[in-house]
Amino acid sequence: MSVAIGAAIAVLTGIGAGIGIGIATGKAVEAIARQPEAKKDIRSSLILGCALAEATAIYGLIVALLILFFL
Amino acid sequence: MVEKLTAAIEETMETQVVFTIPIFGGIPVSSSVVVTWIIMAVIILLSIIFTRNLKLVPDKKQVIIEAFVSFLRNFCRDQVGEKGMRYFPYLSTVLIYLGFSNLIGLFGFIPPTKDLNVTAALALMSIILIEVAGIRAKGTKGWLKSFTKPVAIITPLNVLEIGIRPLSLCMRLFGNILAATIIMEMLKAIVPVFIPVVFSLYFDIFDGLIQAYVFVFLTSLYIEEAIDVEE
């Protein structure tokens, strides 16, 4: 039981990644609306930012799986 | 219900051994290796078929492949610049391999990128290439000096980055594909009809291609940073 709770807490890292990617995407939409000609550059930096922000959620998931299966 | 879900997760977590080579006391060959062989065979076959009889005036088949190759070249040139085009073969090979291996789940195979060993090997190859590119562009002295940039006090962080970069490259790819596979297995265990098809569009196709793109994107970004010589 406590193992499952530990895994659930580890997975909460997803909150941060979700908020972060949401803010980043919102800003990117604003930027594209203001300057549609810079769409390509904005999109590639958005993908980069999302990939980096998402990493924390992935670490949380991996820690949760490790807790579940090896503890 | 819960038992079903646990069984589905456990099934995706373990790496299957397909067969054992009977030398040196038996070398286990896991499914990721076998699936990689299949992908290699498919890519080699496609390359042979598409590059036979190349003509100056292209026919239909050649137009398609030329468009594809120039798409890859433009993508790499945008990221690493003209100086980095030396590393184009590696980047495009990894992109094609990852694209195939992330999509192969659609055909009922287990994606090799779900195996931590595969992504770790890819990340190691990338970090070695990045550092070698840095040494080639700046010389050993310049490469060592680049650790102290922009200020000397962050040298430990720069050294740490050699370890952190491949770790995060490897974990990002592995975690994404594993998570997608687990969610798909759980969905299939609960609702076997129709719903998995819809989600498979996102998890198998979109997420797989995005992760292949992100891996190559980050590698080329690091290479670009490594070969960037200040005048």
Short mmCIF file of C-alpha atoms in Angstrom, two decimals:
data_model
loop_
_atom_site.label_atom_id
_atom_site.label_comp_id
_atom_site.label_asym_id
_atom_site.label_seq_id
_atom_site.Cartn_x
_atom_site.Cartn_y
_atom_site.Cartn_z
CA MET A 1 0.00 0.00 0.00
CA SER A 2 2.67 2.53 1.02
CA VAL A 3 4.57 1.60 -2.15
CA ALA A 4 1.56 2.60 -4.25
CA ILE A 5 1.25 5.92 -2.37
CA GLY A 6 4.95 6.60 -2.96
CA ALA A 7 4.53 5.93 -6.67
CA ALA A 8 1.50 8.22 -6.78
CA ILE A 9 3.49 11.05 -5.14
CA ALA A 10 6.33 10.56 -7.64
CA VAL A 11 3.90 10.86 -10.53
CA LEU A 12 2.71 14.26 -9.23
CA THR A 13 5.75 15.76 -11.03
CA GLY A 14 3.44 15.73 -14.04
CA ILE A 15 1.64 18.81 -12.63
CA GLY A 16 4.70 21.00 -13.08
CA ALA A 17 5.34 19.79 -16.61
CA GLY A 18 1.70 20.30 -17.54
CA ILE A 19 1.60 23.87 -16.24
CA GLY A 20 4.95 24.67 -17.85
CA ILE A 21 4.06 23.33 -21.28
CA GLY A 22 0.67 25.04 -21.09
CA ILE A 23 2.23 28.42 -20.38
CA ALA A 24 4.87 27.92 -23.09
CA THR A 25 2.26 26.99 -25.70
CA GLY A 26 0.07 29.94 -24.74
CA LYS A 27 2.96 32.33 -25.15
CA ALA A 28 3.88 30.74 -28.47
CA VAL A 29 0.33 31.25 -29.76
CA GLU A 30 0.50 34.89 -28.67
CA ALA A 31 3.83 35.29 -30.44
CA ILE A 32 2.52 33.73 -33.65
CA ALA A 33 -0.57 35.94 -33.54
CA ARG A 34 1.65 38.99 -33.24
CA GLN A 35 4.21 37.92 -35.83
CA PRO A 36 2.88 35.22 -38.14
CA GLU A 37 6.00 35.39 -40.34
CA ALA A 38 8.19 34.09 -37.48
CA LYS A 39 6.04 30.96 -37.15
CA LYS A 40 8.81 28.53 -38.07
CA ASP A 41 11.33 29.77 -35.53
CA ILE A 42 8.71 30.01 -32.81
CA ARG A 43 7.56 26.47 -33.46
CA SER A 44 11.03 24.96 -33.26
CA SER A 45 11.86 26.74 -30.02
CA LEU A 46 8.47 25.71 -28.64
CA ILE A 47 9.19 22.06 -29.39
CA LEU A 48 12.61 22.36 -27.76
CA GLY A 49 11.13 23.99 -24.65
CA CYS A 50 8.36 21.43 -24.41
CA ALA A 51 10.84 18.57 -24.73
CA LEU A 52 12.94 19.97 -21.90
CA ALA A 53 9.95 20.75 -19.67
CA GLU A 54 8.44 17.35 -20.31
CA ALA A 55 11.61 15.61 -19.11
CA THR A 56 10.70 16.26 -15.46
CA ALA A 57 7.38 14.48 -15.91
CA ILE A 58 9.18 11.57 -17.53
CA TYR A 59 11.63 11.36 -14.63
CA GLY A 60 8.66 11.25 -12.27
CA LEU A 61 7.10 8.43 -14.27
CA ILE A 62 10.33 6.42 -14.29
CA VAL A 63 10.83 6.91 -10.56
CA ALA A 64 7.23 5.80 -9.98
CA LEU A 65 7.74 2.65 -12.05
CA LEU A 66 11.02 1.92 -10.25
CA ILE A 67 9.27 2.31 -6.88
CA LEU A 68 6.39 0.06 -7.98
CA PHE A 69 8.51 -2.75 -9.37
CA PHE A 70 11.73 -2.74 -7.38
CA LEU A 71 10.67 -1.73 -3.88
CA MET B 1 -9.92 -5.40 -13.36
CA VAL B 2 -6.89 -4.35 -11.28
CA GLU B 3 -5.23 -7.73 -11.87
CA LYS B 4 -5.75 -7.29 -15.61
CA LEU B 5 -4.10 -3.85 -15.52
CA THR B 6 -1.20 -5.07 -13.38
CA ALA B 7 -0.64 -7.97 -15.77
CA ALA B 8 -0.65 -5.58 -18.74
CA ILE B 9 1.91 -3.28 -17.09
CA GLU B 10 4.13 -6.16 -16.01
CA GLU B 11 4.06 -7.60 -19.50
CA THR B 12 5.29 -4.34 -21.04
CA MET B 13 7.95 -3.78 -18.38
CA GLU B 14 9.93 -6.97 -18.93
CA THR B 15 12.29 -7.46 -21.86
CA GLN B 16 11.54 -10.64 -23.77
CA VAL B 17 14.36 -12.96 -24.75
CA VAL B 18 13.63 -14.39 -28.18
CA PHE B 19 16.40 -16.99 -28.44
CA THR B 20 19.83 -17.77 -27.04
CA ILE B 21 23.03 -18.09 -29.06
CA PRO B 22 24.60 -21.34 -27.78
CA ILE B 23 28.20 -20.09 -27.41
CA PHE B 24 30.09 -18.82 -24.34
CA GLY B 25 27.44 -20.38 -22.12
CA GLY B 26 24.55 -18.84 -24.09
CA ILE B 27 24.10 -15.21 -25.15
CA PRO B 28 20.47 -14.13 -24.75
CA VAL B 29 19.14 -12.18 -27.76
CA SER B 30 16.30 -9.91 -26.73
CA SER B 31 13.35 -8.88 -28.88
CA SER B 32 14.70 -5.34 -29.33
CA VAL B 33 17.73 -6.76 -31.16
CA VAL B 34 15.59 -8.93 -33.42
CA VAL B 35 13.19 -6.07 -34.21
CA THR B 36 16.20 -3.84 -34.95
CA TRP B 37 17.42 -6.49 -37.43
CA ILE B 38 14.02 -6.40 -39.10
CA ILE B 39 14.13 -2.59 -39.29
CA MET B 40 17.65 -2.75 -40.72
CA ALA B 41 16.56 -5.22 -43.38
CA VAL B 42 13.58 -3.03 -44.35
CA ILE B 43 15.68 0.16 -44.52
CA ILE B 44 18.44 -1.54 -46.55
CA LEU B 45 15.89 -3.01 -48.96
CA LEU B 46 14.15 0.36 -49.37
CA SER B 47 17.49 2.09 -49.98
CA ILE B 48 18.46 -0.44 -52.65
CA ILE B 49 15.06 -0.23 -54.37
CA PHE B 50 14.93 3.55 -54.35
CA THR B 51 18.50 4.30 -55.42
CA ARG B 52 18.64 1.85 -58.33
CA ASN B 53 18.77 3.39 -61.81
CA LEU B 54 19.11 7.01 -60.73
CA LYS B 55 18.64 9.29 -63.74
CA LEU B 56 19.39 12.91 -64.50
CA VAL B 57 15.75 13.45 -65.36
CA PRO B 58 13.96 11.87 -62.39
CA ASP B 59 10.97 9.60 -62.74
CA LYS B 60 8.14 9.38 -60.20
CA LYS B 61 9.96 7.14 -57.72
CA GLN B 62 13.07 9.28 -57.80
CA VAL B 63 11.13 12.51 -57.26
CA ILE B 64 9.67 11.13 -54.04
CA ILE B 65 13.01 10.05 -52.65
CA GLU B 66 14.71 13.27 -53.75
CA ALA B 67 12.05 15.29 -51.95
CA PHE B 68 12.54 13.18 -48.83
CA VAL B 69 16.33 13.50 -48.84
CA SER B 70 16.23 17.24 -49.44
CA PHE B 71 13.71 17.55 -46.59
CA LEU B 72 16.18 15.80 -44.29
CA ARG B 73 19.07 17.94 -45.55
CA ASN B 74 17.15 21.17 -45.03
CA PHE B 75 16.11 20.07 -41.55
CA CYS B 76 19.72 19.35 -40.58
CA ARG B 77 21.07 22.51 -42.21
CA ASP B 78 18.60 24.59 -40.24
CA GLN B 79 19.82 23.04 -37.00
CA VAL B 80 23.56 22.55 -37.35
CA GLY B 81 24.39 25.07 -40.07
CA GLU B 82 26.63 24.65 -43.09
CA LYS B 83 29.67 23.73 -40.96
CA GLY B 84 27.82 20.90 -39.29
CA MET B 85 26.63 19.21 -42.49
CA ARG B 86 29.55 16.81 -41.98
CA TYR B 87 27.36 15.18 -39.31
CA PHE B 88 24.29 14.96 -41.57
CA PRO B 89 24.65 11.20 -42.28
CA TYR B 90 24.59 10.30 -38.57
CA LEU B 91 21.68 12.61 -37.77
CA SER B 92 19.51 11.43 -40.64
CA THR B 93 20.31 7.77 -39.96
CA VAL B 94 19.22 8.15 -36.34
CA LEU B 95 16.10 10.04 -37.43
CA ILE B 96 15.08 7.34 -39.92
CA TYR B 97 15.86 4.52 -37.48
CA LEU B 98 13.93 6.15 -34.64
CA GLY B 99 11.02 6.97 -36.92
CA PHE B 100 10.79 3.34 -38.02
CA SER B 101 11.26 1.89 -34.56
CA ASN B 102 8.68 4.15 -32.92
CA LEU B 103 6.12 3.38 -35.62
CA ILE B 104 6.74 -0.35 -35.70
CA GLY B 105 4.31 -0.79 -32.79
CA LEU B 106 1.57 -0.32 -35.40
CA PHE B 107 2.54 -3.61 -37.04
CA GLY B 108 2.36 -5.56 -33.81
CA PHE B 109 6.08 -5.62 -33.05
CA ILE B 110 7.47 -4.37 -29.74
CA PRO B 111 9.23 -1.02 -30.37
CA PRO B 112 12.97 -1.45 -29.70
CA THR B 113 13.07 2.03 -28.15
CA LYS B 114 10.99 0.63 -25.30
CA ASP B 115 14.18 -1.15 -24.21
CA LEU B 116 16.39 1.05 -22.01
CA ASN B 117 19.55 -0.53 -23.48
CA VAL B 118 18.72 0.71 -26.99
CA THR B 119 18.11 4.31 -25.96
CA ALA B 120 21.18 4.27 -23.70
CA ALA B 121 23.32 3.12 -26.64
CA LEU B 122 21.89 5.84 -28.89
CA ALA B 123 22.48 8.50 -26.24
CA LEU B 124 26.08 7.33 -25.73
CA MET B 125 26.70 7.48 -29.49
CA SER B 126 25.31 10.99 -29.55
CA ILE B 127 27.36 12.33 -26.63
CA ILE B 128 30.57 10.81 -28.05
CA LEU B 129 29.82 12.41 -31.41
CA ILE B 130 29.10 15.77 -29.75
CA GLU B 131 32.36 15.80 -27.80
CA VAL B 132 34.40 14.57 -30.78
CA ALA B 133 32.81 17.28 -32.92
CA GLY B 134 33.82 19.82 -30.29
CA ILE B 135 37.40 18.56 -30.24
CA ARG B 136 37.61 18.59 -34.05
CA ALA B 137 36.26 22.10 -34.34
CA LYS B 138 38.19 23.75 -31.51
CA GLY B 139 41.22 21.52 -30.98
CA THR B 140 41.85 19.75 -27.67
CA LYS B 141 42.97 22.94 -25.95
CA GLY B 142 40.04 24.95 -27.16
CA TRP B 143 37.68 22.14 -26.22
CA LEU B 144 39.02 22.02 -22.66
CA LYS B 145 38.86 25.79 -22.47
CA SER B 146 35.23 25.78 -23.61
CA PHE B 147 34.28 24.23 -20.26
CA THR B 148 35.14 27.48 -18.52
CA LYS B 149 32.82 29.54 -20.72
CA PRO B 150 31.00 31.86 -20.15
CA VAL B 151 32.36 32.27 -16.60
CA ALA B 152 34.96 30.13 -14.85
CA ILE B 153 32.75 29.47 -11.83
CA ILE B 154 30.29 27.25 -13.75
CA THR B 155 32.99 24.80 -14.88
CA PRO B 156 31.67 21.99 -12.62
CA LEU B 157 28.22 22.41 -14.14
CA ASN B 158 29.65 22.20 -17.65
CA VAL B 159 31.52 19.02 -16.74
CA LEU B 160 28.37 17.57 -15.17
CA GLU B 161 26.53 18.28 -18.40
CA ILE B 162 28.56 15.59 -20.20
CA GLY B 163 26.78 13.08 -17.98
CA ILE B 164 23.40 14.79 -17.75
CA ARG B 165 22.86 15.26 -21.49
CA PRO B 166 22.99 11.59 -22.52
CA LEU B 167 21.04 10.61 -19.39
CA SER B 168 18.19 12.93 -20.23
CA LEU B 169 18.27 12.05 -23.96
CA CYS B 170 18.08 8.37 -23.08
CA MET B 171 15.43 8.69 -20.37
CA ARG B 172 13.21 11.02 -22.40
CA LEU B 173 12.98 8.63 -25.34
CA PHE B 174 12.65 5.52 -23.18
CA GLY B 175 10.09 7.05 -20.82
CA ASN B 176 7.89 8.40 -23.58
CA ILE B 177 7.75 5.17 -25.55
CA LEU B 178 7.32 3.05 -22.42
CA ALA B 179 4.52 5.28 -21.14
CA ALA B 180 2.77 5.16 -24.51
CA THR B 181 3.06 1.36 -24.66
CA ILE B 182 1.78 0.95 -21.10
CA ILE B 183 -1.21 3.24 -21.68
CA MET B 184 -2.05 1.41 -24.91
CA GLU B 185 -1.82 -1.99 -23.19
CA MET B 186 -4.06 -0.80 -20.34
CA LEU B 187 -6.60 0.58 -22.80
CA LYS B 188 -6.60 -2.68 -24.73
CA ALA B 189 -7.13 -4.58 -21.49
CA ILE B 190 -10.18 -2.47 -20.53
CA VAL B 191 -11.88 -1.62 -23.87
CA PRO B 192 -10.68 -3.91 -26.65
CA VAL B 193 -12.84 -2.31 -29.39
CA PHE B 194 -12.52 0.94 -31.31
CA ILE B 195 -11.18 3.22 -28.50
CA PRO B 196 -7.56 1.91 -28.81
CA VAL B 197 -7.57 2.84 -32.52
CA VAL B 198 -8.25 6.50 -31.74
CA PHE B 199 -5.63 6.68 -29.01
CA SER B 200 -3.13 4.77 -31.11
CA LEU B 201 -3.19 7.68 -33.58
CA TYR B 202 -1.82 9.92 -30.85
CA PHE B 203 0.39 7.57 -28.86
CA ASP B 204 1.86 5.44 -31.63
CA ILE B 205 2.09 7.83 -34.57
CA PHE B 206 2.21 11.42 -33.28
CA ASP B 207 4.16 10.83 -30.07
CA GLY B 208 6.59 8.43 -31.74
CA LEU B 209 7.43 10.84 -34.55
CA ILE B 210 7.70 13.80 -32.16
CA GLN B 211 10.14 11.88 -29.96
CA ALA B 212 12.28 10.85 -32.94
CA TYR B 213 12.32 14.50 -34.00
CA VAL B 214 13.15 15.74 -30.50
CA PHE B 215 16.05 13.30 -30.10
CA VAL B 216 17.69 14.38 -33.36
CA PHE B 217 16.80 18.03 -32.72
CA LEU B 218 18.55 18.02 -29.34
CA THR B 219 21.56 16.12 -30.66
CA SER B 220 22.03 18.58 -33.50
CA LEU B 221 21.53 21.51 -31.12
CA TYR B 222 24.32 20.20 -28.89
CA ILE B 223 26.56 19.59 -31.93
CA GLU B 224 25.90 23.11 -33.16
CA GLU B 225 26.84 24.45 -29.75
CA ALA B 226 29.97 22.28 -29.63
CA ILE B 227 31.34 23.35 -33.04
CA ASP B 228 30.49 27.01 -32.55
CA VAL B 229 33.92 28.70 -32.60
CA GLU B 230 34.17 32.23 -31.28
CA GLU B 231 36.39 34.48 -33.33
#
